[in-house]
């Protein structure tokens, strides 16, 4: 998969390089999507009737603080997957010695081959970058393989009245119903909430969060 520079020559470059450059250019806490506390995600994870030993994977977790909070809540089997090694390095640096209690995977979700199954699949602001049907098919294949029967999938995307782009890339915006229809995968929509995310630069971005069970 390739993306075109929006700020320079029309030279195709890899999606991974795009995200490596994004994370190399600034401190993770300055990214528009940064949250000190991922309140809505934590609330939906708690609502999923999980035990501390439930295997949780954060898809495109980047340098999110979700892993820090999950460790703080006693979760013991946390995996963070991201296409950017720089993002993962940022999260590991922030966590310090606690980073060794998290499993880290540098991979593109559209080509990743899961080797185990998880009770919670979490994705905030990653699926909405997949504007190509083939990439969404590949994502669904990974989700179908990696989510345990009875497990929960928690997704957050820009809502229908949210931004049309993020990090220089176009996004696909969703309602709970359109996200449920797009995902399929035998998922049942249990609940949804909207959140007005205040970016570090002071903008407001409307997200929709959905909790599904399989
Ligand atoms: C908008 S950021 C959100 C980060 C994090 N989920 C959060 O809420 O703070 C999108 C993240 O998805 C990652 N990403 C984008 N495309 C990806 C892909 N195809 N596979 C895996 N990660 C991807 C990026 O590196 C970045 O960390």
mmCIF file of N, CA, C and O in Angstrom, residues 163-199:
data_model
loop_
_atom_site.group_PDB
_atom_site.id
_atom_site.type_symbol
_atom_site.label_atom_id
_atom_site.label_comp_id
_atom_site.label_asym_id
_atom_site.label_seq_id
_atom_site.Cartn_x
_atom_site.Cartn_y
_atom_site.Cartn_z
ATOM 1 N N UNK A 163 -13.936 14.940 11.389
ATOM 2 C CA UNK A 163 -13.028 15.389 10.325
ATOM 3 C C UNK A 163 -12.982 14.400 9.159
ATOM 4 O O UNK A 163 -13.202 13.202 9.331
ATOM 5 N N UNK A 164 -12.659 14.932 7.977
ATOM 6 C CA UNK A 164 -12.554 14.086 6.789
ATOM 7 C C UNK A 164 -11.149 13.539 6.594
ATOM 8 O O UNK A 164 -10.932 12.644 5.782
ATOM 9 N N UNK A 165 -10.191 14.121 7.316
ATOM 10 C CA UNK A 165 -8.803 13.678 7.189
ATOM 11 C C UNK A 165 -8.162 13.644 8.562
ATOM 12 O O UNK A 165 -8.607 14.325 9.487
ATOM 13 N N UNK A 166 -7.092 12.875 8.675
ATOM 14 C CA UNK A 166 -6.290 12.858 9.889
ATOM 15 C C UNK A 166 -4.849 12.578 9.479
ATOM 16 O O UNK A 166 -4.621 11.689 8.646
ATOM 17 N N UNK A 167 -3.920 13.303 10.047
ATOM 18 C CA UNK A 167 -2.510 13.068 9.770
ATOM 19 C C UNK A 167 -2.208 13.127 8.269
ATOM 20 O O UNK A 167 -1.375 12.376 7.780
ATOM 21 N N UNK A 168 -2.939 14.001 7.558
ATOM 22 C CA UNK A 168 -2.707 14.158 6.130
ATOM 23 C C UNK A 168 -3.316 13.073 5.261
ATOM 24 O O UNK A 168 -3.130 13.066 4.051
ATOM 25 N N UNK A 169 -4.063 12.147 5.866
ATOM 26 C CA UNK A 169 -4.667 11.037 5.119
ATOM 27 C C UNK A 169 -6.187 11.132 5.157
ATOM 28 O O UNK A 169 -6.760 11.559 6.180
ATOM 29 N N UNK A 170 -6.865 10.709 4.084
ATOM 30 C CA UNK A 170 -8.328 10.694 4.118
ATOM 31 C C UNK A 170 -8.829 9.599 5.053
ATOM 32 O O UNK A 170 -8.154 8.576 5.223
ATOM 33 N N UNK A 171 -9.970 9.812 5.643
ATOM 34 C CA UNK A 171 -10.566 8.768 6.485
ATOM 35 C C UNK A 171 -11.988 8.496 6.025
ATOM 36 O O UNK A 171 -12.629 9.335 5.388
ATOM 37 N N UNK A 172 -12.468 7.319 6.393
ATOM 38 C CA UNK A 172 -13.865 6.938 6.180
ATOM 39 C C UNK A 172 -14.581 7.159 7.505
ATOM 40 O O UNK A 172 -14.171 6.602 8.518
ATOM 41 N N UNK A 173 -15.624 8.015 7.501
ATOM 42 C CA UNK A 173 -16.343 8.291 8.753
ATOM 43 C C UNK A 173 -17.524 7.328 8.877
ATOM 44 O O UNK A 173 -18.070 6.875 7.881
ATOM 45 N N UNK A 174 -17.902 7.048 10.127
ATOM 46 C CA UNK A 174 -18.949 6.042 10.360
ATOM 47 C C UNK A 174 -19.972 6.505 11.387
ATOM 48 O O UNK A 174 -19.665 7.297 12.290
ATOM 49 N N UNK A 175 -21.171 5.939 11.269
ATOM 50 C CA UNK A 175 -22.161 5.914 12.349
ATOM 51 C C UNK A 175 -22.051 4.531 12.979
ATOM 52 O O UNK A 175 -21.441 3.620 12.382
ATOM 53 N N UNK A 176 -22.641 4.310 14.149
ATOM 54 C CA UNK A 176 -22.598 2.947 14.704
ATOM 55 C C UNK A 176 -23.172 1.924 13.732
ATOM 56 O O UNK A 176 -22.619 0.826 13.568
ATOM 57 N N UNK A 177 -24.249 2.308 13.055
ATOM 58 C CA UNK A 177 -24.907 1.355 12.146
ATOM 59 C C UNK A 177 -24.041 1.066 10.918
ATOM 60 O O UNK A 177 -23.911 -0.085 10.473
ATOM 61 N N UNK A 178 -23.443 2.116 10.352
ATOM 62 C CA UNK A 178 -22.628 1.880 9.150
ATOM 63 C C UNK A 178 -21.342 1.129 9.505
ATOM 64 O O UNK A 178 -20.846 0.317 8.721
ATOM 65 N N UNK A 179 -20.829 1.367 10.707
ATOM 66 C CA UNK A 179 -19.627 0.621 11.117
ATOM 67 C C UNK A 179 -19.972 -0.854 11.317
ATOM 68 O O UNK A 179 -19.240 -1.744 10.885
ATOM 69 N N UNK A 180 -21.121 -1.107 11.956
ATOM 70 C CA UNK A 180 -21.542 -2.500 12.164
ATOM 71 C C UNK A 180 -21.720 -3.199 10.821
ATOM 72 O O UNK A 180 -21.297 -4.355 10.638
ATOM 73 N N UNK A 181 -22.323 -2.500 9.864
ATOM 74 C CA UNK A 181 -22.546 -3.104 8.546
ATOM 75 C C UNK A 181 -21.217 -3.345 7.832
ATOM 76 O O UNK A 181 -21.026 -4.372 7.181
ATOM 77 N N UNK A 182 -20.284 -2.406 7.960
ATOM 78 C CA UNK A 182 -18.997 -2.543 7.276
ATOM 79 C C UNK A 182 -18.161 -3.671 7.874
ATOM 80 O O UNK A 182 -17.503 -4.430 7.169
ATOM 81 N N UNK A 183 -18.199 -3.784 9.213
ATOM 82 C CA UNK A 183 -17.371 -4.796 9.859
ATOM 83 C C UNK A 183 -17.898 -6.206 9.616
ATOM 84 O O UNK A 183 -17.131 -7.116 9.307
ATOM 85 N N UNK A 184 -19.218 -6.388 9.792
ATOM 86 C CA UNK A 184 -19.738 -7.759 9.660
ATOM 87 C C UNK A 184 -19.044 -8.654 10.670
ATOM 88 O O UNK A 184 -19.091 -8.405 11.874
ATOM 89 N N UNK A 185 -18.377 -9.689 10.211
ATOM 90 C CA UNK A 185 -17.566 -10.593 11.048
ATOM 91 C C UNK A 185 -18.380 -11.234 12.165
ATOM 92 O O UNK A 185 -17.801 -11.643 13.184
ATOM 93 N N UNK A 186 -19.685 -11.311 12.026
ATOM 94 C CA UNK A 186 -20.491 -11.932 13.071
ATOM 95 C C UNK A 186 -20.539 -11.113 14.342
ATOM 96 O O UNK A 186 -20.834 -11.659 15.415
ATOM 97 N N UNK A 187 -20.249 -9.816 14.229
ATOM 98 C CA UNK A 187 -20.258 -8.956 15.414
ATOM 99 C C UNK A 187 -21.642 -8.375 15.637
ATOM 100 O O UNK A 187 -22.339 -8.004 14.692
ATOM 101 N N UNK A 188 -22.034 -8.295 16.914
ATOM 102 C CA UNK A 188 -23.301 -7.673 17.286
ATOM 103 C C UNK A 188 -23.008 -6.373 18.027
ATOM 104 O O UNK A 188 -22.248 -6.370 19.001
ATOM 105 N N UNK A 189 -23.625 -5.294 17.574
ATOM 106 C CA UNK A 189 -23.428 -3.998 18.225
ATOM 107 C C UNK A 189 -24.177 -3.982 19.556
ATOM 108 O O UNK A 189 -25.380 -4.229 19.599
ATOM 109 N N UNK A 190 -23.453 -3.728 20.632
ATOM 110 C CA UNK A 190 -24.052 -3.727 21.972
ATOM 111 C C UNK A 190 -24.338 -2.308 22.440
ATOM 112 O O UNK A 190 -25.406 -2.018 22.989
ATOM 113 N N UNK A 191 -23.386 -1.414 22.251
ATOM 114 C CA UNK A 191 -23.594 -0.023 22.673
ATOM 115 C C UNK A 191 -22.662 0.885 21.891
ATOM 116 O O UNK A 191 -21.649 0.455 21.347
ATOM 117 N N UNK A 192 -23.047 2.169 21.875
ATOM 118 C CA UNK A 192 -22.186 3.162 21.227
ATOM 119 C C UNK A 192 -22.290 4.480 21.983
ATOM 120 O O UNK A 192 -23.309 4.765 22.615
ATOM 121 N N UNK A 193 -21.213 5.232 21.923
ATOM 122 C CA UNK A 193 -21.188 6.578 22.532
ATOM 123 C C UNK A 193 -20.408 7.499 21.591
ATOM 124 O O UNK A 193 -19.559 7.032 20.826
ATOM 125 N N UNK A 194 -20.714 8.781 21.651
ATOM 126 C CA UNK A 194 -19.905 9.741 20.901
ATOM 127 C C UNK A 194 -19.034 10.505 21.887
ATOM 128 O O UNK A 194 -19.356 10.601 23.084
ATOM 129 N N UNK A 195 -17.926 10.999 21.376
ATOM 130 C CA UNK A 195 -16.998 11.759 22.225
ATOM 131 C C UNK A 195 -16.463 12.938 21.418
ATOM 132 O O UNK A 195 -16.020 12.757 20.275
ATOM 133 N N UNK A 196 -16.509 14.112 22.005
ATOM 134 C CA UNK A 196 -15.853 15.266 21.387
ATOM 135 C C UNK A 196 -14.445 15.321 21.937
ATOM 136 O O UNK A 196 -14.225 15.723 23.088
ATOM 137 N N UNK A 197 -13.523 14.902 21.098
ATOM 138 C CA UNK A 197 -12.112 14.840 21.520
ATOM 139 C C UNK A 197 -11.476 16.222 21.332
ATOM 140 O O UNK A 197 -11.551 16.803 20.241
ATOM 141 N N UNK A 198 -10.867 16.715 22.384
ATOM 142 C CA UNK A 198 -10.163 18.002 22.313
ATOM 143 C C UNK A 198 -8.700 17.709 22.009
ATOM 144 O O UNK A 198 -8.005 17.078 22.815
ATOM 145 N N UNK A 199 -8.247 18.134 20.846
ATOM 146 C CA UNK A 199 -6.859 17.854 20.469
ATOM 147 C C UNK A 199 -5.921 18.751 21.277
ATOM 148 O O UNK A 199 -6.344 19.804 21.790
#
